[in-house]
Amino acid sequence: GVPCESLSEAKRELARRDLVELTKGNELEALECAIVTAEELGIDNETLTPAFRRLAQLKLKTATGGSNIPALHDAISRAVELGLEAEPLAEARRRLVELELNAASRGDNPERLRQAVSAAAGIGLSGRPVGGAK
């Protein structure tokens, strides 16, 4: 039979290859699974770091296109943490302010509405209609 050490190394190499390939693509869930597997198998940070960055990009893009305020907030925080590009972050922040403004305008909390209007004005959204997803 094949020694266990060789099998472990082969599994690690396969996981590393999968991770590298998925880091190039757009499959958020598959990349997430590959990262978990790679971490469990002790894949090096040199391989994991680009995967974490790509995952953050995909989550930011997905959250920016949606209407889930907590998910978008989390995606922005993670993107900032990893130092992602400014433009997707700016777009995500605009979207977050739009969503918060929509939510605040439907609620009965005047302070929340004031904060949302102030945030919108701060990024230049005051003159734009607040609409749904792009």
CSV table of N, CA, C and O in Angstrom, one decimal:
chain,number,residue,atom,x,y,z
A,1,GLY,N,0.8,-1.2,0.0
A,1,GLY,CA,0.0,0.0,0.0
A,1,GLY,C,0.9,1.3,0.0
A,1,GLY,O,2.1,1.2,0.1
A,2,VAL,N,0.2,2.4,-0.1
A,2,VAL,CA,0.9,3.7,-0.1
A,2,VAL,C,1.0,4.2,1.3
A,2,VAL,O,0.0,4.1,2.0
A,3,PRO,N,2.1,4.7,1.7
A,3,PRO,CA,2.3,5.2,3.1
A,3,PRO,C,1.3,6.3,3.3
A,3,PRO,O,1.0,7.1,2.4
A,4,CYS,N,0.8,6.4,4.5
A,4,CYS,CA,-0.1,7.5,4.9
A,4,CYS,C,0.4,8.9,4.6
A,4,CYS,O,-0.3,9.8,4.2
A,5,GLU,N,1.7,9.0,4.9
A,5,GLU,CA,2.3,10.3,4.7
A,5,GLU,C,2.2,10.8,3.2
A,5,GLU,O,1.9,11.9,2.9
A,6,SER,N,2.4,9.8,2.3
A,6,SER,CA,2.3,10.1,0.9
A,6,SER,C,0.9,10.5,0.5
A,6,SER,O,0.6,11.4,-0.3
A,7,LEU,N,-0.1,9.8,1.1
A,7,LEU,CA,-1.5,10.1,0.8
A,7,LEU,C,-1.9,11.5,1.3
A,7,LEU,O,-2.5,12.3,0.7
A,8,SER,N,-1.4,11.8,2.5
A,8,SER,CA,-1.6,13.2,3.1
A,8,SER,C,-1.1,14.2,2.2
A,8,SER,O,-1.7,15.3,2.0
A,9,GLU,N,0.1,14.0,1.7
A,9,GLU,CA,0.8,15.0,0.9
A,9,GLU,C,0.0,15.1,-0.5
A,9,GLU,O,-0.1,16.3,-1.0
A,10,ALA,N,-0.4,14.0,-1.0
A,10,ALA,CA,-1.2,14.1,-2.2
A,10,ALA,C,-2.5,14.8,-2.0
A,10,ALA,O,-2.9,15.6,-2.9
A,11,LYS,N,-3.2,14.6,-0.9
A,11,LYS,CA,-4.4,15.3,-0.6
A,11,LYS,C,-4.2,16.8,-0.5
A,11,LYS,O,-4.9,17.6,-1.0
A,12,ARG,N,-3.1,17.2,0.2
A,12,ARG,CA,-2.7,18.6,0.3
A,12,ARG,C,-2.4,19.2,-1.0
A,12,ARG,O,-2.9,20.3,-1.3
A,13,GLU,N,-1.7,18.5,-1.9
A,13,GLU,CA,-1.4,19.0,-3.2
A,13,GLU,C,-2.6,19.2,-4.1
A,13,GLU,O,-2.8,20.2,-4.8
A,14,LEU,N,-3.6,18.3,-4.0
A,14,LEU,CA,-4.8,18.4,-4.7
A,14,LEU,C,-5.6,19.6,-4.2
A,14,LEU,O,-6.2,20.4,-5.0
A,15,ALA,N,-5.7,19.7,-2.9
A,15,ALA,CA,-6.4,20.8,-2.3
A,15,ALA,C,-5.8,22.2,-2.7
A,15,ALA,O,-6.5,23.1,-3.0
A,16,ARG,N,-4.5,22.2,-2.7
A,16,ARG,CA,-3.8,23.4,-3.1
A,16,ARG,C,-4.1,23.8,-4.6
A,16,ARG,O,-4.4,24.9,-4.9
A,17,ARG,N,-4.1,22.8,-5.5
A,17,ARG,CA,-4.4,23.0,-6.9
A,17,ARG,C,-5.8,23.5,-7.1
A,17,ARG,O,-6.1,24.4,-7.8
A,18,ASP,N,-6.7,22.9,-6.4
A,18,ASP,CA,-8.1,23.3,-6.4
A,18,ASP,C,-8.3,24.7,-6.0
A,18,ASP,O,-9.0,25.5,-6.6
A,19,LEU,N,-7.6,25.1,-4.9
A,19,LEU,CA,-7.7,26.4,-4.4
A,19,LEU,C,-7.2,27.4,-5.4
A,19,LEU,O,-7.8,28.5,-5.6
A,20,VAL,N,-6.0,27.1,-6.0
A,20,VAL,CA,-5.4,28.1,-6.9
A,20,VAL,C,-6.4,28.2,-8.1
A,20,VAL,O,-6.6,29.4,-8.6
A,21,GLU,N,-6.9,27.2,-8.6
A,21,GLU,CA,-7.9,27.3,-9.8
A,21,GLU,C,-9.1,28.0,-9.4
A,21,GLU,O,-9.5,28.9,-10.1
A,22,LEU,N,-9.7,27.7,-8.3
A,22,LEU,CA,-11.0,28.4,-7.9
A,22,LEU,C,-10.7,29.9,-7.5
A,22,LEU,O,-11.6,30.7,-7.7
A,23,THR,N,-9.5,30.2,-7.2
A,23,THR,CA,-9.2,31.6,-6.9
A,23,THR,C,-9.3,32.5,-8.2
A,23,THR,O,-9.5,33.7,-8.1
A,24,LYS,N,-9.1,31.8,-9.3
A,24,LYS,CA,-9.2,32.5,-10.6
A,24,LYS,C,-10.6,32.7,-11.1
A,24,LYS,O,-10.9,33.5,-12.0
A,25,GLY,N,-11.6,32.0,-10.5
A,25,GLY,CA,-12.9,32.0,-11.0
A,25,GLY,C,-13.9,32.9,-10.2
A,25,GLY,O,-13.5,33.8,-9.5
A,26,ASN,N,-15.2,32.6,-10.4
A,26,ASN,CA,-16.3,33.3,-9.8
A,26,ASN,C,-17.2,32.5,-9.0
A,26,ASN,O,-18.4,32.9,-8.7
A,27,GLU,N,-16.8,31.3,-8.6
A,27,GLU,CA,-17.7,30.4,-7.9
A,27,GLU,C,-17.5,30.6,-6.4
A,27,GLU,O,-16.6,29.9,-5.8
A,28,LEU,N,-18.3,31.4,-5.8
A,28,LEU,CA,-18.2,31.8,-4.4
A,28,LEU,C,-18.2,30.6,-3.5
A,28,LEU,O,-17.3,30.4,-2.6
A,29,GLU,N,-19.3,29.8,-3.6
A,29,GLU,CA,-19.5,28.7,-2.6
A,29,GLU,C,-18.4,27.6,-2.8
A,29,GLU,O,-17.9,27.1,-1.8
A,30,ALA,N,-18.0,27.3,-4.0
A,30,ALA,CA,-16.9,26.4,-4.2
A,30,ALA,C,-15.6,26.9,-3.7
A,30,ALA,O,-14.8,26.1,-3.1
A,31,LEU,N,-15.3,28.2,-3.8
A,31,LEU,CA,-14.1,28.8,-3.3
A,31,LEU,C,-14.1,28.7,-1.8
A,31,LEU,O,-13.1,28.4,-1.1
A,32,GLU,N,-15.3,29.0,-1.2
A,32,GLU,CA,-15.4,28.9,0.3
A,32,GLU,C,-15.1,27.5,0.8
A,32,GLU,O,-14.3,27.3,1.8
A,33,CYS,N,-15.6,26.5,0.1
A,33,CYS,CA,-15.4,25.1,0.5
A,33,CYS,C,-13.9,24.7,0.3
A,33,CYS,O,-13.3,24.1,1.2
A,34,ALA,N,-13.3,25.2,-0.7
A,34,ALA,CA,-11.9,24.9,-1.0
A,34,ALA,C,-11.0,25.6,0.1
A,34,ALA,O,-10.0,25.0,0.5
A,35,ILE,N,-11.4,26.8,0.5
A,35,ILE,CA,-10.6,27.4,1.6
A,35,ILE,C,-10.7,26.6,2.9
A,35,ILE,O,-9.7,26.4,3.5
A,36,VAL,N,-11.9,26.2,3.2
A,36,VAL,CA,-12.0,25.4,4.5
A,36,VAL,C,-11.2,24.1,4.4
A,36,VAL,O,-10.5,23.8,5.3
A,37,THR,N,-11.3,23.4,3.3
A,37,THR,CA,-10.5,22.2,3.1
A,37,THR,C,-9.0,22.5,3.2
A,37,THR,O,-8.2,21.8,3.9
A,38,ALA,N,-8.6,23.6,2.5
A,38,ALA,CA,-7.1,23.9,2.5
A,38,ALA,C,-6.6,24.3,3.9
A,38,ALA,O,-5.5,23.9,4.3
A,39,GLU,N,-7.5,25.0,4.7
A,39,GLU,CA,-7.1,25.3,6.1
A,39,GLU,C,-7.0,24.0,6.9
A,39,GLU,O,-6.0,23.9,7.7
A,40,GLU,N,-7.9,23.1,6.7
A,40,GLU,CA,-7.9,21.9,7.5
A,40,GLU,C,-6.7,21.1,7.2
A,40,GLU,O,-6.2,20.4,8.0
A,41,LEU,N,-6.2,21.1,5.9
A,41,LEU,CA,-5.1,20.4,5.5
A,41,LEU,C,-3.7,21.1,5.7
A,41,LEU,O,-2.7,20.6,5.4
A,42,GLY,N,-3.8,22.3,6.2
A,42,GLY,CA,-2.6,23.0,6.5
A,42,GLY,C,-1.9,23.7,5.3
A,42,GLY,O,-0.7,23.7,5.3
A,43,ILE,N,-2.7,24.1,4.4
A,43,ILE,CA,-2.1,24.7,3.2
A,43,ILE,C,-1.5,26.0,3.6
A,43,ILE,O,-2.0,26.8,4.5
A,44,ASP,N,-0.3,26.4,3.0
A,44,ASP,CA,0.4,27.6,3.3
A,44,ASP,C,-0.4,28.9,3.1
A,44,ASP,O,-1.2,29.0,2.2
A,45,ASN,N,0.0,29.9,3.9
A,45,ASN,CA,-0.7,31.2,3.7
A,45,ASN,C,-0.4,31.9,2.4
A,45,ASN,O,-1.2,32.7,1.9
A,46,GLU,N,0.7,31.6,1.8
A,46,GLU,CA,1.0,32.1,0.5
A,46,GLU,C,0.0,31.7,-0.6
A,46,GLU,O,-0.4,32.5,-1.5
A,47,THR,N,-0.6,30.6,-0.4
A,47,THR,CA,-1.7,30.1,-1.3
A,47,THR,C,-3.0,30.6,-0.8
A,47,THR,O,-3.9,30.9,-1.6
A,48,LEU,N,-3.2,30.6,0.5
A,48,LEU,CA,-4.5,31.0,1.1
A,48,LEU,C,-4.8,32.5,0.9
A,48,LEU,O,-6.0,32.8,0.7
A,49,THR,N,-3.8,33.3,1.1
A,49,THR,CA,-4.1,34.8,1.1
A,49,THR,C,-4.8,35.3,-0.2
A,49,THR,O,-5.8,36.0,-0.1
A,50,PRO,N,-4.3,34.9,-1.4
A,50,PRO,CA,-5.1,35.3,-2.6
A,50,PRO,C,-6.5,34.7,-2.7
A,50,PRO,O,-7.4,35.4,-3.2
A,51,ALA,N,-6.7,33.5,-2.1
A,51,ALA,CA,-8.0,32.9,-2.1
A,51,ALA,C,-8.9,33.8,-1.2
A,51,ALA,O,-10.1,34.0,-1.5
A,52,PHE,N,-8.4,34.2,0.0
A,52,PHE,CA,-9.2,35.0,0.9
A,52,PHE,C,-9.6,36.3,0.2
A,52,PHE,O,-10.7,36.8,0.3
A,53,ARG,N,-8.6,36.9,-0.5
A,53,ARG,CA,-8.9,38.2,-1.2
A,53,ARG,C,-10.0,38.0,-2.3
A,53,ARG,O,-10.9,38.8,-2.4
A,54,ARG,N,-9.9,36.9,-3.0
A,54,ARG,CA,-10.8,36.7,-4.1
A,54,ARG,C,-12.2,36.4,-3.5
A,54,ARG,O,-13.2,36.9,-4.0
A,55,LEU,N,-12.3,35.6,-2.4
A,55,LEU,CA,-13.5,35.4,-1.7
A,55,LEU,C,-14.2,36.7,-1.3
A,55,LEU,O,-15.4,36.9,-1.4
A,56,ALA,N,-13.4,37.6,-0.7
A,56,ALA,CA,-13.9,38.9,-0.3
A,56,ALA,C,-14.4,39.7,-1.5
A,56,ALA,O,-15.5,40.3,-1.3
A,57,GLN,N,-13.7,39.6,-2.6
A,57,GLN,CA,-14.2,40.3,-3.8
A,57,GLN,C,-15.5,39.8,-4.2
A,57,GLN,O,-16.5,40.5,-4.6
A,58,LEU,N,-15.7,38.4,-4.3
A,58,LEU,CA,-16.9,37.8,-4.7
A,58,LEU,C,-18.1,38.1,-3.8
A,58,LEU,O,-19.2,38.4,-4.2
A,59,LYS,N,-17.8,38.1,-2.5
A,59,LYS,CA,-18.8,38.4,-1.5
A,59,LYS,C,-19.2,39.9,-1.6
A,59,LYS,O,-20.4,40.2,-1.5
A,60,LEU,N,-18.3,40.7,-1.8
A,60,LEU,CA,-18.6,42.2,-2.0
A,60,LEU,C,-19.5,42.4,-3.2
A,60,LEU,O,-20.5,43.1,-3.1
A,61,LYS,N,-19.1,41.8,-4.3
A,61,LYS,CA,-19.9,41.9,-5.5
A,61,LYS,C,-21.3,41.4,-5.3
A,61,LYS,O,-22.3,42.0,-5.7
A,62,THR,N,-21.4,40.2,-4.7
A,62,THR,CA,-22.7,39.6,-4.5
A,62,THR,C,-23.6,40.5,-3.6
A,62,THR,O,-24.8,40.7,-3.8
A,63,ALA,N,-23.0,40.9,-2.5
A,63,ALA,CA,-23.7,41.7,-1.5
A,63,ALA,C,-24.1,43.1,-2.1
A,63,ALA,O,-25.2,43.6,-1.8
A,64,THR,N,-23.3,43.7,-2.9
A,64,THR,CA,-23.6,45.0,-3.5
A,64,THR,C,-24.8,44.8,-4.4
A,64,THR,O,-25.6,45.8,-4.6
A,65,GLY,N,-24.9,43.7,-5.1
A,65,GLY,CA,-26.1,43.5,-6.0
A,65,GLY,C,-27.3,43.1,-5.2
A,65,GLY,O,-28.4,43.0,-5.9
A,66,GLY,N,-27.3,42.9,-3.9
A,66,GLY,CA,-28.4,42.4,-3.2
A,66,GLY,C,-29.0,43.5,-2.3
A,66,GLY,O,-28.8,44.7,-2.6
A,67,SER,N,-29.8,43.1,-1.3
A,67,SER,CA,-30.4,44.1,-0.5
A,67,SER,C,-30.3,43.7,1.0
A,67,SER,O,-31.1,44.2,1.8
A,68,ASN,N,-29.4,42.8,1.3
A,68,ASN,CA,-29.2,42.4,2.7
A,68,ASN,C,-28.1,43.3,3.4
A,68,ASN,O,-26.9,43.2,3.1
A,69,ILE,N,-28.6,44.2,4.2
A,69,ILE,CA,-27.8,45.2,4.8
A,69,ILE,C,-26.7,44.6,5.7
A,69,ILE,O,-25.5,45.0,5.5
A,70,PRO,N,-27.0,43.6,6.6
A,70,PRO,CA,-25.9,43.0,7.4
A,70,PRO,C,-24.8,42.3,6.5
A,70,PRO,O,-23.6,42.4,6.8
A,71,ALA,N,-25.3,41.6,5.5
A,71,ALA,CA,-24.3,40.9,4.6
A,71,ALA,C,-23.4,41.9,3.9
A,71,ALA,O,-22.2,41.7,3.7
A,72,LEU,N,-24.0,43.0,3.4
A,72,LEU,CA,-23.2,44.1,2.7
A,72,LEU,C,-22.2,44.7,3.7
A,72,LEU,O,-21.1,45.0,3.4
A,73,HIS,N,-22.7,45.0,4.9
A,73,HIS,CA,-21.8,45.6,5.9
A,73,HIS,C,-20.6,44.7,6.2
A,73,HIS,O,-19.5,45.1,6.2
A,74,ASP,N,-20.9,43.4,6.4
A,74,ASP,CA,-19.8,42.4,6.6
A,74,ASP,C,-18.9,42.3,5.5
A,74,ASP,O,-17.6,42.3,5.7
A,75,ALA,N,-19.4,42.3,4.2
A,75,ALA,CA,-18.6,42.2,3.0
A,75,ALA,C,-17.7,43.5,2.9
A,75,ALA,O,-16.5,43.3,2.6
A,76,ILE,N,-18.2,44.6,3.2
A,76,ILE,CA,-17.4,45.9,3.2
A,76,ILE,C,-16.3,45.8,4.2
A,76,ILE,O,-15.1,46.1,3.9
A,77,SER,N,-16.6,45.4,5.4
A,77,SER,CA,-15.6,45.3,6.5
A,77,SER,C,-14.5,44.4,6.1
A,77,SER,O,-13.3,44.7,6.3
A,78,ARG,N,-14.8,43.2,5.6
A,78,ARG,CA,-13.8,42.2,5.2
A,78,ARG,C,-13.0,42.8,4.1
A,78,ARG,O,-11.7,42.6,4.0
A,79,ALA,N,-13.6,43.4,3.1
A,79,ALA,CA,-12.9,44.0,2.0
A,79,ALA,C,-11.9,45.1,2.4
A,79,ALA,O,-10.7,45.1,2.0
A,80,VAL,N,-12.3,45.9,3.4
A,80,VAL,CA,-11.4,46.9,3.9
A,80,VAL,C,-10.2,46.2,4.6
A,80,VAL,O,-9.1,46.6,4.5
A,81,GLU,N,-10.6,45.2,5.4
A,81,GLU,CA,-9.5,44.5,6.2
A,81,GLU,C,-8.5,43.9,5.3
A,81,GLU,O,-7.3,43.9,5.6
A,82,LEU,N,-8.9,43.5,4.1
A,82,LEU,CA,-7.9,42.8,3.1
A,82,LEU,C,-7.4,43.8,2.1
A,82,LEU,O,-6.6,43.5,1.3
A,83,GLY,N,-7.8,45.1,2.2
A,83,GLY,CA,-7.2,46.1,1.4
A,83,GLY,C,-7.6,46.0,-0.1
A,83,GLY,O,-6.8,46.2,-1.0
A,84,LEU,N,-8.9,45.7,-0.3
A,84,LEU,CA,-9.3,45.5,-1.7
A,84,LEU,C,-9.4,46.9,-2.4
A,84,LEU,O,-9.4,47.9,-1.8
A,85,GLU,N,-9.6,46.8,-3.7
A,85,GLU,CA,-9.6,48.0,-4.6
A,85,GLU,C,-10.7,49.0,-4.1
A,85,GLU,O,-11.7,48.7,-3.6
A,86,ALA,N,-10.4,50.3,-4.4
A,86,ALA,CA,-11.2,51.4,-3.9
A,86,ALA,C,-12.6,51.4,-4.7
A,86,ALA,O,-13.6,51.7,-4.0
A,87,GLU,N,-12.6,51.2,-6.0
A,87,GLU,CA,-13.9,51.4,-6.7
A,87,GLU,C,-15.0,50.5,-6.3
A,87,GLU,O,-16.1,50.9,-6.0
A,88,PRO,N,-14.7,49.1,-6.2
A,88,PRO,CA,-15.8,48.2,-5.8
A,88,PRO,C,-16.2,48.6,-4.3
A,88,PRO,O,-17.4,48.5,-4.0
A,89,LEU,N,-15.3,49.0,-3.5
A,89,LEU,CA,-15.6,49.4,-2.1
A,89,LEU,C,-16.5,50.7,-2.1
A,89,LEU,O,-17.5,50.7,-1.4
A,90,ALA,N,-16.2,51.6,-3.0
A,90,ALA,CA,-17.0,52.9,-3.0
A,90,ALA,C,-18.4,52.5,-3.5
A,90,ALA,O,-19.4,53.0,-3.0
A,91,GLU,N,-18.5,51.7,-4.5
A,91,GLU,CA,-19.8,51.2,-5.0
A,91,GLU,C,-20.6,50.5,-3.9
A,91,GLU,O,-21.8,50.8,-3.7
A,92,ALA,N,-20.0,49.7,-3.2
A,92,ALA,CA,-20.6,48.9,-2.1
A,92,ALA,C,-21.1,49.9,-1.0
A,92,ALA,O,-22.2,49.7,-0.5
A,93,ARG,N,-20.3,50.8,-0.7
A,93,ARG,CA,-20.7,51.8,0.4
A,93,ARG,C,-21.9,52.6,-0.1
A,93,ARG,O,-22.8,52.9,0.7
A,94,ARG,N,-21.9,53.0,-1.4
A,94,ARG,CA,-23.0,53.8,-1.9
A,94,ARG,C,-24.3,52.9,-1.8
A,94,ARG,O,-25.4,53.4,-1.4
A,95,ARG,N,-24.2,51.6,-2.2
A,95,ARG,CA,-25.3,50.7,-2.1
A,95,ARG,C,-25.8,50.6,-0.6
A,95,ARG,O,-27.0,50.6,-0.4
A,96,LEU,N,-24.8,50.5,0.3
A,96,LEU,CA,-25.2,50.3,1.7
A,96,LEU,C,-26.0,51.5,2.2
A,96,LEU,O,-27.0,51.4,2.9
A,97,VAL,N,-25.5,52.7,1.8
A,97,VAL,CA,-26.2,53.9,2.2
A,97,VAL,C,-27.6,54.0,1.6
A,97,VAL,O,-28.6,54.4,2.3
A,98,GLU,N,-27.7,53.6,0.3
A,98,GLU,CA,-29.0,53.6,-0.3
A,98,GLU,C,-30.0,52.6,0.4
A,98,GLU,O,-31.1,53.0,0.7
A,99,LEU,N,-29.5,51.4,0.8
A,99,LEU,CA,-30.3,50.5,1.5
A,99,LEU,C,-30.7,51.0,2.9
A,99,LEU,O,-31.9,50.8,3.3
A,100,GLU,N,-29.8,51.6,3.6
A,100,GLU,CA,-30.1,52.1,4.9
A,100,GLU,C,-31.1,53.2,4.8
A,100,GLU,O,-31.9,53.4,5.7
A,101,LEU,N,-30.9,54.1,3.8
A,101,LEU,CA,-31.9,55.2,3.6
A,101,LEU,C,-33.3,54.7,3.3
A,101,LEU,O,-34.3,55.1,3.9
A,102,ASN,N,-33.4,53.7,2.4
A,102,ASN,CA,-34.7,53.0,2.2
A,102,ASN,C,-35.3,52.5,3.4
A,102,ASN,O,-36.5,52.7,3.7
A,103,ALA,N,-34.5,51.7,4.2
A,103,ALA,CA,-35.0,51.1,5.4
A,103,ALA,C,-35.4,52.1,6.4
A,103,ALA,O,-36.5,52.0,7.0
A,104,ALA,N,-34.6,53.2,6.6
A,104,ALA,CA,-34.9,54.2,7.5
A,104,ALA,C,-36.2,55.0,7.1
A,104,ALA,O,-37.0,55.4,8.0
A,105,SER,N,-36.4,55.2,5.8
A,105,SER,CA,-37.5,56.0,5.4
A,105,SER,C,-38.8,55.2,5.5
A,105,SER,O,-39.9,55.8,5.6
A,106,ARG,N,-38.7,53.9,5.6
A,106,ARG,CA,-39.9,53.1,5.8
A,106,ARG,C,-40.3,52.9,7.3
A,106,ARG,O,-41.3,52.5,7.7
A,107,GLY,N,-39.3,53.2,8.2
A,107,GLY,CA,-39.4,53.0,9.6
A,107,GLY,C,-40.0,54.2,10.3
A,107,GLY,O,-40.4,55.2,9.7
A,108,ASP,N,-40.1,54.1,11.6
A,108,ASP,CA,-40.6,55.2,12.4
A,108,ASP,C,-39.6,55.7,13.4
A,108,ASP,O,-40.0,56.2,14.5
A,109,ASN,N,-38.3,55.6,13.0
A,109,ASN,CA,-37.3,56.1,13.9
A,109,ASN,C,-36.6,57.3,13.3
A,109,ASN,O,-35.8,57.2,12.4
A,110,PRO,N,-37.0,58.5,13.8
A,110,PRO,CA,-36.5,59.7,13.1
A,110,PRO,C,-35.0,59.9,13.2
A,110,PRO,O,-34.3,60.4,12.3
A,111,GLU,N,-34.4,59.4,14.3
A,111,GLU,CA,-32.9,59.5,14.5
A,111,GLU,C,-32.2,58.6,13.4
A,111,GLU,O,-31.2,59.0,12.8
A,112,ARG,N,-32.7,57.4,13.2
A,112,ARG,CA,-32.2,56.5,12.2
A,112,ARG,C,-32.3,57.2,10.8
A,112,ARG,O,-31.3,57.1,10.0
A,113,LEU,N,-33.4,57.8,10.5
A,113,LEU,CA,-33.6,58.5,9.2
A,113,LEU,C,-32.6,59.7,9.1
A,113,LEU,O,-32.0,59.8,8.0
A,114,ARG,N,-32.4,60.4,10.2
A,114,ARG,CA,-31.5,61.5,10.1
A,114,ARG,C,-30.1,61.0,9.8
A,114,ARG,O,-29.4,61.6,9.0
A,115,GLN,N,-29.7,59.9,10.5
A,115,GLN,CA,-28.4,59.4,10.2
A,115,GLN,C,-28.2,58.9,8.8
A,115,GLN,O,-27.2,59.1,8.2
A,116,ALA,N,-29.2,58.3,8.3
A,116,ALA,CA,-29.2,57.8,6.9
A,116,ALA,C,-29.1,58.9,5.9
A,116,ALA,O,-28.4,58.8,4.9
A,117,VAL,N,-29.9,60.0,6.1
A,117,VAL,CA,-29.9,61.1,5.2
A,117,VAL,C,-28.5,61.8,5.3
A,117,VAL,O,-27.9,62.2,4.2
A,118,SER,N,-27.9,61.9,6.5
A,118,SER,CA,-26.6,62.5,6.6
A,118,SER,C,-25.6,61.7,5.9
A,118,SER,O,-24.7,62.2,5.2
A,119,ALA,N,-25.6,60.3,6.0
A,119,ALA,CA,-24.7,59.4,5.3
A,119,ALA,C,-24.8,59.6,3.8
A,119,ALA,O,-23.9,59.6,3.1
A,120,ALA,N,-26.1,59.7,3.4
A,120,ALA,CA,-26.3,59.8,1.9
A,120,ALA,C,-25.8,61.1,1.4
A,120,ALA,O,-25.1,61.1,0.3
A,121,ALA,N,-26.0,62.2,2.1
A,121,ALA,CA,-25.5,63.5,1.7
A,121,ALA,C,-23.9,63.5,1.7
A,121,ALA,O,-23.3,64.1,0.9
A,122,GLY,N,-23.4,62.7,2.7
A,122,GLY,CA,-21.9,62.6,2.8
A,122,GLY,C,-21.2,62.0,1.6
A,122,GLY,O,-20.1,62.2,1.3
A,123,ILE,N,-22.0,61.1,0.9
A,123,ILE,CA,-21.4,60.5,-0.3
A,123,ILE,C,-22.1,61.0,-1.6
A,123,ILE,O,-21.9,60.4,-2.7
A,124,GLY,N,-22.8,62.1,-1.5
A,124,GLY,CA,-23.4,62.7,-2.7
A,124,GLY,C,-24.6,62.1,-3.2
A,124,GLY,O,-24.9,62.2,-4.4
A,125,LEU,N,-25.4,61.4,-2.4
A,125,LEU,CA,-26.6,60.7,-2.8
A,125,LEU,C,-27.9,61.6,-2.7
A,125,LEU,O,-28.9,61.2,-3.0
A,126,SER,N,-27.7,62.7,-2.1
A,126,SER,CA,-28.9,63.5,-1.7
A,126,SER,C,-29.8,63.9,-2.9
A,126,SER,O,-31.0,63.9,-2.7
A,127,GLY,N,-29.3,64.1,-4.0
A,127,GLY,CA,-30.1,64.4,-5.2
A,127,GLY,C,-30.6,63.3,-6.0
A,127,GLY,O,-31.3,63.5,-7.0
A,128,ARG,N,-30.2,62.1,-5.7
A,128,ARG,CA,-30.5,60.9,-6.5
A,128,ARG,C,-31.7,60.2,-5.9
A,128,ARG,O,-31.8,60.1,-4.7
A,129,PRO,N,-32.6,59.7,-6.7
A,129,PRO,CA,-33.7,58.9,-6.2
A,129,PRO,C,-33.1,57.6,-5.6
A,129,PRO,O,-32.1,57.0,-6.1
A,130,VAL,N,-33.7,57.1,-4.6
A,130,VAL,CA,-33.3,55.9,-3.9
A,130,VAL,C,-34.1,54.7,-4.5
A,130,VAL,O,-35.3,54.7,-4.3
A,131,GLY,N,-33.4,53.8,-5.2
A,131,GLY,CA,-34.2,52.8,-5.9
A,131,GLY,C,-33.8,51.4,-5.5
A,131,GLY,O,-33.0,51.3,-4.5
A,132,GLY,N,-34.2,50.4,-6.2
A,132,GLY,CA,-33.9,49.0,-5.9
A,132,GLY,C,-32.5,48.7,-6.4
A,132,GLY,O,-31.7,49.5,-6.8
A,133,ALA,N,-32.3,47.4,-6.5
A,133,ALA,CA,-31.0,46.8,-7.0
A,133,ALA,C,-30.7,47.3,-8.4
A,133,ALA,O,-31.6,47.4,-9.2
A,134,LYS,N,-29.4,47.4,-8.7
A,134,LYS,CA,-29.1,47.8,-10.1
A,134,LYS,C,-29.1,46.7,-11.0
A,134,LYS,O,-28.9,45.6,-10.7
